[in-house]
Short mmCIF file of C-alpha atoms in Angstrom, two decimals:
data_model
loop_
_atom_site.label_atom_id
_atom_site.label_comp_id
_atom_site.label_asym_id
_atom_site.label_seq_id
_atom_site.Cartn_x
_atom_site.Cartn_y
_atom_site.Cartn_z
CA MET A 1 51.28 101.22 -8.63
CA ASN A 2 52.19 104.32 -10.52
CA GLY A 3 52.14 107.14 -8.00
CA GLY A 4 55.12 108.62 -6.23
CA TYR A 5 56.69 107.36 -3.03
CA ILE A 6 54.21 109.10 -0.70
CA HIS A 7 51.26 107.95 -2.84
CA ASP A 8 52.36 104.33 -3.11
CA ARG A 9 54.38 103.50 0.00
CA ASN A 10 53.05 105.87 2.65
CA ILE A 11 49.34 105.84 1.78
CA LEU A 12 48.40 103.05 -0.64
CA ASP A 13 50.36 100.19 0.96
CA PRO A 14 48.90 100.67 4.47
CA LEU A 15 45.39 100.94 3.01
CA VAL A 16 45.77 97.74 1.00
CA HIS A 17 46.98 95.93 4.11
CA ALA A 18 44.12 97.29 6.24
CA PHE A 19 41.46 96.30 3.69
CA GLN A 20 42.95 92.82 3.32
CA GLU A 21 42.96 92.37 7.10
CA THR A 22 39.17 92.81 7.09
CA GLY A 23 38.73 90.11 4.46
CA ALA A 24 37.89 92.61 1.74
CA LYS A 25 38.74 91.68 -1.83
CA VAL A 26 41.19 94.33 -3.05
CA GLN A 27 42.01 95.29 -6.61
CA LEU A 28 44.63 97.85 -7.60
CA GLN A 29 44.22 100.04 -10.68
CA SER A 30 40.59 99.14 -11.40
CA ARG A 31 39.72 100.17 -14.94
CA SER A 32 36.75 102.45 -15.57
CA HIS A 33 35.23 103.87 -18.75
CA SER A 34 33.96 107.42 -18.62
CA ALA A 35 32.56 109.21 -21.67
CA GLY A 36 34.78 107.19 -23.95
CA HIS A 37 37.87 107.70 -21.79
CA ILE A 38 39.61 104.94 -19.89
CA GLY A 39 40.67 105.73 -16.34
CA TYR A 40 42.04 103.77 -13.43
CA CYS A 41 40.95 103.94 -9.81
CA ASP A 42 43.87 103.51 -7.38
CA LEU A 43 42.12 100.86 -5.31
CA THR A 44 38.77 99.15 -5.04
CA ALA A 45 37.69 96.98 -2.14
CA ARG A 46 34.66 94.77 -1.71
CA PHE A 47 33.92 93.91 1.91
CA PRO A 48 32.48 90.50 2.81
CA ASP A 49 29.08 92.16 3.45
CA GLY A 50 29.07 93.44 -0.16
CA LEU A 51 30.02 97.10 0.41
CA PHE A 52 32.04 98.21 -2.63
CA VAL A 53 34.44 101.11 -2.05
CA ALA A 54 36.50 103.02 -4.62
CA VAL A 55 39.60 104.68 -3.17
CA GLU A 56 41.57 107.45 -4.84
CA ILE A 57 44.73 108.91 -3.36
CA GLU A 58 45.18 112.57 -4.24
CA MET A 59 47.98 114.99 -3.43
CA THR A 60 45.95 117.99 -4.70
CA THR A 61 42.31 118.92 -5.33
CA ARG A 62 42.39 119.04 -9.12
CA ARG A 63 41.11 115.51 -9.88
CA ILE A 64 38.20 115.18 -7.45
CA ALA A 65 35.47 115.55 -10.09
CA ASN A 66 37.24 112.93 -12.21
CA ASP A 67 37.51 110.61 -9.18
CA ILE A 68 33.76 110.89 -8.58
CA GLN A 69 33.01 109.96 -12.18
CA LYS A 70 35.30 106.93 -11.99
CA ALA A 71 33.59 105.74 -8.80
CA ILE A 72 30.18 106.09 -10.45
CA ASP A 73 31.38 104.24 -13.55
CA LEU A 74 32.69 101.41 -11.36
CA GLY A 75 29.38 101.16 -9.49
CA ALA A 76 30.97 101.95 -6.13
CA ASP A 77 28.80 102.35 -3.05
CA GLU A 78 31.23 104.94 -1.67
CA LEU A 79 34.25 106.94 -2.82
CA TRP A 80 37.06 107.59 -0.38
CA VAL A 81 39.53 110.27 -1.44
CA VAL A 82 42.59 109.88 0.77
CA VAL A 83 44.87 112.90 1.06
CA PRO A 84 48.28 113.38 2.69
CA ASN A 85 47.56 116.15 5.20
CA GLN A 86 45.05 118.53 6.78
CA LYS A 87 45.77 121.34 4.29
CA VAL A 88 44.81 119.17 1.31
CA LEU A 89 41.89 117.76 3.33
CA ARG A 90 40.38 121.23 3.86
CA ALA A 91 40.96 122.30 0.26
CA SER A 92 39.49 119.03 -1.07
CA ARG A 93 36.37 119.36 1.06
CA GLN A 94 35.92 122.92 -0.23
CA ARG A 95 36.36 121.70 -3.80
CA LEU A 96 33.77 118.96 -3.24
CA GLN A 97 31.24 121.55 -2.01
CA GLN A 98 31.82 123.62 -5.17
CA LEU A 99 30.82 120.78 -7.47
CA ALA A 100 27.28 121.16 -8.76
CA PRO A 101 25.19 119.18 -8.77
CA GLY A 102 26.29 117.02 -5.88
CA PRO A 103 27.82 113.64 -6.63
CA ASP A 104 25.67 110.54 -7.19
CA VAL A 105 27.88 108.53 -4.84
CA PRO A 106 28.76 109.33 -1.20
CA VAL A 107 32.23 110.89 -1.08
CA PHE A 108 34.47 110.86 1.98
CA ILE A 109 37.62 113.00 1.99
CA LEU A 110 39.99 111.49 4.55
CA THR A 111 43.56 111.57 5.78
CA LEU A 112 45.28 108.19 6.09
CA PRO A 113 44.53 107.80 9.83
CA GLN A 114 40.87 108.62 9.19
CA ALA A 115 40.73 106.14 6.29
CA LEU A 116 42.31 103.38 8.38
CA LYS A 117 39.75 104.04 11.13
CA ARG A 118 36.95 103.91 8.57
CA VAL A 119 38.23 100.56 7.28
CA SER A 120 38.15 99.15 10.80
CA ASP A 121 34.64 100.57 11.30
CA CYS A 122 33.47 98.54 8.28
CA ILE A 123 34.26 95.24 10.00
CA PRO A 124 30.99 93.72 11.22
CA LEU A 125 30.89 92.82 14.88
CA LEU A 126 30.30 89.14 15.53
#
C-alpha cells in the first residue's frame, strides 16, 4: 500500500476485508502495461463466479482516465473508482461524462459505503 492514511486505512482496508469475506481472490497493486508505461491498480478482485473487478481509490478527479486505461489493460469486467466523499463523487462523475469516447469498461464511481454495498450485492444467493 502506498497511499496516505485515508487511502490505505480508511478506504482500502475495509474494501479488502469485504471482498475477502465474499470469497473473492484479492490482489493489491496489480501491475498493468499501458502504451509502454507500467501502472498499478490499487486492488483487483475476482469473485467466485468469475467477475473481475478493478478498484482504484482516488482523492481527486485527475486520474480517472488513467484508471480506466489500467482497468482495460487488466481485462477487468468493471472498474470501481472509490472516493472519500460526496463532493469528489459529484466531480468524478462529471469528469467521467466529459471523457470522449465513453470507456470500454463499465465504470462505477462510489463512496466507501456504496462500494461496500456493491460488494455484498455481488454475493450470489444460494
